[in-house]
Coordinates of C-alpha atoms and ligand atoms in Angstrom, one line a residue:
M12 CA 23.8 -16.4 -2.1
F13 CA 20.6 -18.2 -3.4
P14 CA 20.8 -20.3 -6.5
E15 CA 18.6 -19.2 -8.9
T16 CA 15.7 -21.5 -8.5
E17 CA 15.2 -20.7 -4.8
M18 CA 14.1 -17.7 -3.0
K19 CA 13.6 -16.5 0.6
A20 CA 10.3 -16.4 2.0
C21 CA 8.4 -16.1 5.1
V22 CA 6.5 -19.2 5.5
F23 CA 4.3 -21.3 8.4
T24 CA 3.6 -24.9 8.5
E25 CA 1.3 -24.8 11.5
F26 CA -1.5 -22.5 12.3
G27 CA -1.2 -20.2 15.4
P28 CA 0.3 -17.0 16.8
P29 CA 3.1 -14.5 15.0
E30 CA 5.8 -17.1 15.9
V31 CA 4.7 -19.7 13.5
L32 CA 6.2 -17.3 10.4
H33 CA 9.6 -18.0 9.9
L34 CA 12.0 -17.7 6.9
A35 CA 12.9 -20.4 4.8
D36 CA 14.2 -21.1 1.2
V37 CA 11.6 -22.2 -1.2
P38 CA 11.3 -22.9 -4.9
R39 CA 11.1 -19.8 -6.8
P40 CA 7.8 -19.6 -9.2
A41 CA 8.4 -20.0 -12.8
P42 CA 6.1 -17.7 -14.6
R43 CA 4.2 -19.4 -17.7
D44 CA 3.6 -17.6 -21.1
N45 CA 0.9 -15.6 -20.1
E46 CA 2.3 -14.9 -16.6
L47 CA 4.6 -12.2 -14.4
L48 CA 7.1 -13.1 -12.6
I49 CA 7.2 -10.3 -10.1
R50 CA 9.9 -9.0 -7.6
I51 CA 8.3 -8.0 -4.4
K52 CA 9.1 -4.9 -2.8
A53 CA 6.7 -4.6 -0.2
T54 CA 3.3 -6.2 1.0
P55 CA 1.0 -5.1 3.6
I56 CA -0.5 -7.0 6.7
N57 CA -4.2 -6.8 6.1
F58 CA -7.0 -8.7 7.7
G59 CA -7.4 -11.8 5.7
D60 CA -3.2 -12.5 6.7
L61 CA -4.0 -12.2 10.2
L62 CA -7.3 -14.5 9.6
V63 CA -5.4 -17.2 7.6
R64 CA -2.2 -17.7 9.7
N65 CA -4.6 -18.8 12.6
F66 CA -7.5 -20.2 10.6
K67 CA -7.6 -23.2 12.3
A68 CA -8.7 -21.5 15.6
K69 CA -11.7 -19.9 13.9
T70 CA -14.9 -21.0 14.4
P71 CA -17.7 -20.6 12.1
R72 CA -19.5 -18.7 14.9
Q73 CA -16.3 -16.4 15.1
F74 CA -16.2 -15.9 11.2
H75 CA -17.8 -13.3 9.9
M76 CA -19.4 -14.7 7.1
P77 CA -21.8 -17.4 6.3
F78 CA -20.7 -21.0 7.3
L79 CA -20.5 -21.8 3.6
F80 CA -17.7 -19.5 3.1
W81 CA -16.1 -20.5 6.4
L82 CA -16.2 -24.4 4.5
I83 CA -14.6 -22.9 1.5
G84 CA -12.2 -21.3 3.6
K85 CA -11.1 -24.4 5.5
F86 CA -10.7 -26.2 2.1
S87 CA -8.5 -23.5 0.7
F88 CA -6.4 -22.6 3.7
G89 CA -6.3 -25.8 5.5
F90 CA -8.1 -28.0 8.3
R91 CA -5.6 -28.9 10.3
K92 CA -2.3 -27.6 8.7
P93 CA -2.0 -24.6 6.5
R94 CA -2.6 -25.3 2.5
V95 CA -1.2 -22.0 1.9
A96 CA 2.5 -21.9 3.2
I97 CA 3.2 -18.1 2.1
L98 CA 0.8 -15.5 3.1
G99 CA 0.3 -12.0 1.7
S100 CA -2.4 -11.0 -0.8
E101 CA -1.3 -7.4 -1.8
F102 CA 1.9 -6.5 -3.1
S103 CA 4.2 -3.8 -5.0
G104 CA 6.9 -4.5 -6.8
V105 CA 9.1 -4.7 -10.2
I106 CA 8.6 -7.1 -13.0
E107 CA 11.6 -9.7 -12.9
E108 CA 10.2 -11.6 -16.1
A109 CA 7.1 -11.5 -18.5
G110 CA 6.0 -15.0 -20.5
K111 CA 6.2 -14.5 -23.8
D112 CA 2.5 -14.0 -24.5
V113 CA 2.4 -10.9 -22.1
K114 CA 0.9 -7.8 -23.8
K115 CA 0.5 -5.2 -21.2
F116 CA 3.5 -5.3 -19.0
K117 CA 7.4 -5.7 -19.7
K118 CA 10.7 -6.6 -17.6
N119 CA 11.4 -3.4 -15.1
D120 CA 7.7 -2.5 -14.8
P121 CA 6.8 -1.0 -11.0
V122 CA 3.7 -2.8 -10.3
F123 CA 1.2 -3.2 -7.8
G124 CA -1.5 -5.6 -7.1
Y125 CA -3.9 -8.2 -5.2
C126 CA -3.5 -12.0 -5.5
G127 CA -6.5 -12.7 -2.9
A128 CA -6.7 -15.9 -1.3
R129 CA -4.3 -17.4 -3.7
M130 CA -1.7 -15.3 -1.2
G131 CA 2.0 -15.6 -1.9
A132 CA 3.1 -12.1 -1.3
Y133 CA 5.4 -12.8 1.6
G134 CA 8.5 -13.9 -0.6
E135 CA 11.0 -12.6 -2.7
Y136 CA 9.0 -13.7 -6.2
L137 CA 5.4 -13.6 -7.1
R138 CA 3.8 -15.3 -10.0
M139 CA 0.5 -13.3 -11.4
P140 CA -1.2 -14.0 -14.6
E141 CA -1.2 -10.8 -16.6
K142 CA -4.8 -11.0 -16.5
G143 CA -4.9 -10.7 -12.9
V144 CA -5.2 -7.7 -10.5
C145 CA -2.3 -5.8 -11.3
A146 CA -1.6 -2.4 -12.9
I147 CA 1.4 0.0 -13.0
K148 CA 2.2 1.5 -9.6
P149 CA 1.1 5.2 -9.2
S150 CA 4.1 7.5 -9.9
P151 CA 3.4 9.5 -6.2
L152 CA 3.6 6.4 -4.1
T153 CA 6.5 4.6 -2.6
F154 CA 6.6 0.8 -3.0
E155 CA 5.7 0.5 0.7
E156 CA 2.5 3.1 0.2
A157 CA 1.5 1.6 -3.2
A158 CA 1.6 -2.0 -1.6
A159 CA -1.0 -0.8 0.9
V160 CA -3.7 0.3 -1.3
P161 CA -5.1 -2.2 -3.2
Y162 CA -7.3 -4.5 -1.0
G163 CA -9.1 -1.6 0.9
A164 CA -9.4 0.7 -2.3
I165 CA -10.6 -2.3 -4.5
M166 CA -13.4 -3.3 -1.8
A167 CA -14.2 0.5 -1.2
L168 CA -14.8 1.5 -4.5
N169 CA -16.8 -1.5 -5.6
I170 CA -19.2 -0.7 -2.8
L171 CA -19.5 2.7 -3.3
K172 CA -20.2 2.2 -6.8
K173 CA -23.0 -0.5 -6.1
M174 CA -24.7 2.2 -3.9
N175 CA -24.2 4.9 -6.8
L176 CA -23.3 7.2 -4.2
K177 CA -24.1 11.0 -4.8
S178 CA -22.8 14.4 -3.2
T179 CA -26.1 14.8 -1.6
H180 CA -25.8 11.8 0.2
R181 CA -25.3 11.2 4.1
I182 CA -23.1 8.1 4.5
L183 CA -22.0 6.3 8.0
I184 CA -19.1 3.9 7.9
N185 CA -19.1 1.7 10.8
G186 CA -15.3 0.3 11.1
A187 CA -13.9 3.5 9.4
S188 CA -10.4 3.1 10.5
G189 CA -9.8 -0.1 9.5
G190 CA -8.3 -1.4 5.6
I191 CA -11.7 -1.0 4.1
G192 CA -13.6 1.9 6.1
S193 CA -10.4 4.0 6.0
S194 CA -10.6 3.6 1.9
L195 CA -14.2 4.2 2.0
V196 CA -14.2 7.4 4.1
Q197 CA -11.4 9.0 1.6
L198 CA -13.2 8.1 -1.7
A199 CA -16.8 8.7 -0.2
H200 CA -15.4 12.5 0.6
S201 CA -13.1 13.3 -1.7
H202 CA -14.2 11.6 -5.0
Y203 CA -17.9 11.4 -4.1
G204 CA -18.3 14.4 -2.2
A205 CA -20.5 13.0 0.0
H206 CA -21.1 13.8 3.9
V207 CA -19.3 10.9 5.8
T208 CA -19.5 9.9 9.1
G209 CA -16.9 7.8 10.6
V210 CA -17.1 5.3 13.6
C211 CA -14.4 3.5 15.1
G212 CA -12.6 2.9 18.4
A213 CA -11.2 6.2 20.2
R214 CA -7.7 5.7 19.0
G215 CA -8.7 5.8 15.3
L216 CA -10.9 9.4 15.6
E217 CA -8.3 11.6 14.5
Y218 CA -7.1 9.3 11.8
V219 CA -10.6 8.9 10.5
K220 CA -11.3 12.7 10.8
S221 CA -7.6 13.3 9.0
L222 CA -9.1 11.2 5.8
G223 CA -11.9 13.2 5.4
A224 CA -14.9 12.1 7.6
D225 CA -17.1 15.2 8.3
K226 CA -18.1 13.5 11.8
V227 CA -16.7 10.8 14.0
M228 CA -17.9 9.1 16.9
D229 CA -16.4 6.1 19.1
Y230 CA -18.6 3.0 19.1
R231 CA -17.9 2.1 22.8
K232 CA -18.9 5.7 23.8
V233 CA -21.6 6.5 21.6
D234 CA -24.8 4.7 20.2
F235 CA -24.7 6.1 16.7
L236 CA -28.0 4.5 16.0
Q237 CA -29.7 6.7 18.4
N238 CA -28.4 10.2 17.8
G239 CA -31.3 11.1 16.1
E240 CA -29.7 11.6 12.8
T241 CA -30.4 9.7 9.6
Y242 CA -28.5 8.6 6.6
D243 CA -28.7 7.4 3.1
F244 CA -26.4 4.6 3.5
V245 CA -25.1 2.7 6.6
I246 CA -22.0 0.6 5.9
D247 CA -21.1 -2.0 8.5
I248 CA -18.0 -3.6 7.9
L249 CA -18.1 -6.3 10.5
G250 CA -21.6 -7.0 10.7
K251 CA -22.3 -5.2 14.1
V252 CA -25.4 -4.0 13.6
S253 CA -28.9 -5.3 13.3
F254 CA -31.6 -4.1 10.9
S255 CA -34.0 -3.7 13.2
R256 CA -32.3 -1.4 15.2
C257 CA -30.5 0.8 12.2
R258 CA -34.0 1.0 10.7
P259 CA -34.8 4.2 12.1
S260 CA -31.9 5.8 11.2
L261 CA -32.0 5.1 7.7
G262 CA -33.7 7.7 5.2
K263 CA -36.9 7.0 3.8
Q264 CA -35.1 4.8 1.1
G265 CA -32.0 4.1 3.1
K266 CA -30.0 1.2 2.8
L267 CA -28.0 -0.9 5.4
L268 CA -24.9 -2.5 3.5
F269 CA -23.5 -5.5 5.4
V270 CA -19.6 -5.9 4.3
S271 CA -19.7 -9.3 6.8
F272 CA -22.6 -10.9 6.9
K273 CA -24.2 -14.0 7.9
T274 CA -27.1 -16.4 6.5
R275 CA -29.7 -14.4 8.4
Q276 CA -28.8 -10.9 6.6
V277 CA -29.0 -12.7 3.2
F278 CA -32.5 -13.7 4.0
Q279 CA -33.2 -10.0 5.4
M280 CA -31.7 -9.0 2.0
L281 CA -34.2 -10.9 0.2
W282 CA -37.2 -9.9 2.2
T283 CA -36.3 -6.3 2.4
S284 CA -35.8 -6.4 -1.7
L285 CA -39.5 -7.2 -2.0
F286 CA -41.6 -5.8 0.8
S287 CA -39.3 -2.5 2.3
A288 CA -38.6 0.7 1.2
K289 CA -35.3 0.3 3.6
K290 CA -33.2 -2.1 2.3
V291 CA -30.5 -4.6 3.5
V292 CA -27.6 -5.3 1.2
C293 CA -25.0 -7.8 1.5
V294 CA -22.2 -6.9 -0.8
L295 CA -19.6 -9.3 -2.3
V296 CA -17.0 -8.0 -3.8
N297 CA -15.2 -9.3 -7.1
E298 CA -11.8 -7.5 -7.5
K299 CA -10.8 -6.8 -11.1
A300 CA -7.9 -5.4 -12.7
A301 CA -9.9 -2.3 -14.0
D302 CA -10.4 -1.3 -10.4
L303 CA -6.9 -1.1 -9.9
I304 CA -6.2 0.9 -12.7
Q305 CA -9.1 3.5 -11.6
I306 CA -7.5 3.6 -8.4
K307 CA -4.1 4.3 -9.8
E308 CA -5.9 7.2 -11.3
L309 CA -7.7 8.2 -8.4
I310 CA -4.4 8.3 -6.3
E311 CA -2.5 10.1 -9.3
K312 CA -5.6 12.7 -8.9
G313 CA -5.2 13.0 -5.0
D314 CA -8.5 11.2 -3.9
V315 CA -7.0 8.3 -2.3
R316 CA -3.9 8.3 0.0
A317 CA -1.9 5.4 1.3
I318 CA -1.0 6.1 5.4
L319 CA 1.8 3.6 6.5
D320 CA 2.3 3.4 10.4
R321 CA 5.7 1.1 10.4
S322 CA 7.6 -1.3 8.5
F323 CA 9.4 -4.3 9.3
P324 CA 11.7 -6.1 6.8
L325 CA 10.6 -9.7 6.0
E326 CA 13.1 -11.3 8.5
Q327 CA 10.7 -9.9 11.2
A328 CA 7.4 -10.9 10.0
A329 CA 6.3 -12.2 13.1
E330 CA 7.2 -8.8 15.1
A331 CA 5.1 -7.3 12.5
H332 CA 2.3 -9.6 12.9
R333 CA 2.3 -8.7 16.0
Y334 CA 2.4 -5.4 16.2
A335 CA -0.7 -5.3 13.6
E336 CA -2.4 -7.4 16.4
S337 CA -1.5 -5.2 19.2
G338 CA -4.1 -2.6 18.6
Q339 CA -1.8 0.0 18.5
K340 CA -1.6 0.6 14.6
M341 CA -3.1 3.3 12.8
G342 CA -2.9 2.9 9.1
N343 CA -0.8 0.3 7.6
V344 CA 1.9 -2.3 8.7
V345 CA 4.2 -3.0 5.6
I346 CA 6.6 -5.8 5.3
T347 CA 9.5 -5.0 3.0
I348 CA 11.8 -7.2 1.4
K349 CA 15.3 -6.2 -0.1
Ligands
NAP420 N1 -17.8 -8.7 1.2 C1 -16.9 -9.0 0.7 O1 -16.5 -9.3 -0.4 C2 -15.5 -9.0 1.5 C3 -14.1 -8.6 0.9 C4 -13.1 -8.9 1.9 C5 -13.3 -8.4 3.1 N2 -14.8 -8.7 3.8 C6 -14.8 -8.6 5.4 O2 -14.2 -7.4 5.9 C7 -14.1 -7.6 7.3 C8 -12.5 -7.0 7.2 O3 -12.7 -5.6 7.0 P1 -11.2 -4.6 7.3 O4 -10.3 -5.3 6.5 O5 -11.6 -3.3 6.9 O6 -10.8 -5.1 8.8 P2 -10.1 -4.3 9.8 O7 -8.7 -3.7 9.2 O8 -9.7 -5.2 10.8 O9 -11.0 -3.1 10.5 C9 -11.8 -3.5 11.2 C10 -12.9 -1.9 11.7 O10 -13.9 -2.2 12.5 C11 -13.7 -1.5 13.4 N3 -14.5 -2.4 14.6 C12 -14.1 -3.5 15.5 N4 -14.9 -3.8 16.6 C13 -16.0 -2.7 16.1 C14 -17.1 -2.7 16.8 N5 -17.7 -3.8 17.8 N6 -18.1 -1.8 16.4 C15 -17.9 -1.5 15.0 N7 -16.7 -1.1 14.5 C16 -15.5 -1.8 15.1 C17 -12.4 -1.6 13.9 O11 -12.2 -0.2 14.6 P3 -11.1 -0.4 16.1 O12 -9.7 -0.9 15.7 O13 -11.0 1.2 16.4 O14 -11.8 -1.0 17.0 C18 -11.9 -1.2 12.3 O15 -12.3 0.4 12.0 C19 -13.9 -9.1 7.5 O16 -15.1 -9.3 8.2 C20 -14.2 -9.7 6.0 O17 -14.6 -11.0 6.2 C21 -15.8 -8.6 2.9

């Protein structure tokens, strides 16, 4: 048994491979008057968890965003030693305690949410501001499923809203099997009714089709920019495409949206906004609680599903990370907490 003021968490004190993750007793967070204390049930392993666990090894060149973002990342996550001891930016759980000024939630409410770069969901308890990105868990989903939704779905919904996507549009998603791409495929197909082409590696093709893509392509086998087709939007999740190569594949007023980008693409965005009918857009998403509430409604309507690959107990977080990095997963790998 643990005293009331402690909890079990998966921590890391060195950057490195999955083995740096280990179980420890840490102080249990105490919520302020406007905060929630959430008893965590599940948390998925997403791109951010894998990145931050080994952030020391990431050079600015390997980092998918501009140098300034890398530098901010260094200050947030640490230069030599981790500054964030507990990973986990998405979660589902039950409200254990609501501060006295909290209005929207009460004890025992089932919730899901996104705590972003603050992280901390690889533990028994998490402190969240009432105004943070947290909402009542969608009723059709289990806790494991609900935990896997927020990051990808919030990013995808924001990107599609910025695009003002219509059912007549043709859209190509490069990186369609990952966290953001898989939500983009589902929402663009089910909610917006657009024609969706999904691009990913061979293992993901059937998966992306099952999410609703009309067409799928393997980026290792096909040069999707050379197949003679044009799109209203090309969304490049990892920033792999160049505007000059993509240009002929864009419709008359087509847009190339970079979810990951460097300073060069920011200049292209400025230049094309002034001098070109075809545009480059570098997307930055600012997550809000209202997005998550809309996503809950979309899940309840059947427009978004959560796809799980495997789950691991918190004690096996290192093994879960190893599996998530192995290239075998299809869908989400989730850590569960008893
Ligand atoms: N702009 C913003 O506000 C914002 C917010 C959050 C995250 N991000 C960025 O989003 C990125 C992470 O996205 P995510 O979580 O969806 O990542 P993820 O889950 O790791 O998925 C990556 C996807 O890219 C595919 N891929 C890998 N190599 C590729 C290649 N050479 N060509 C085309 N596709 C390739 C993968 O397919 P296979 O597995 O089949 O290879 C997979 O579908 C990061 O770079 C992060 O910086 C941006």
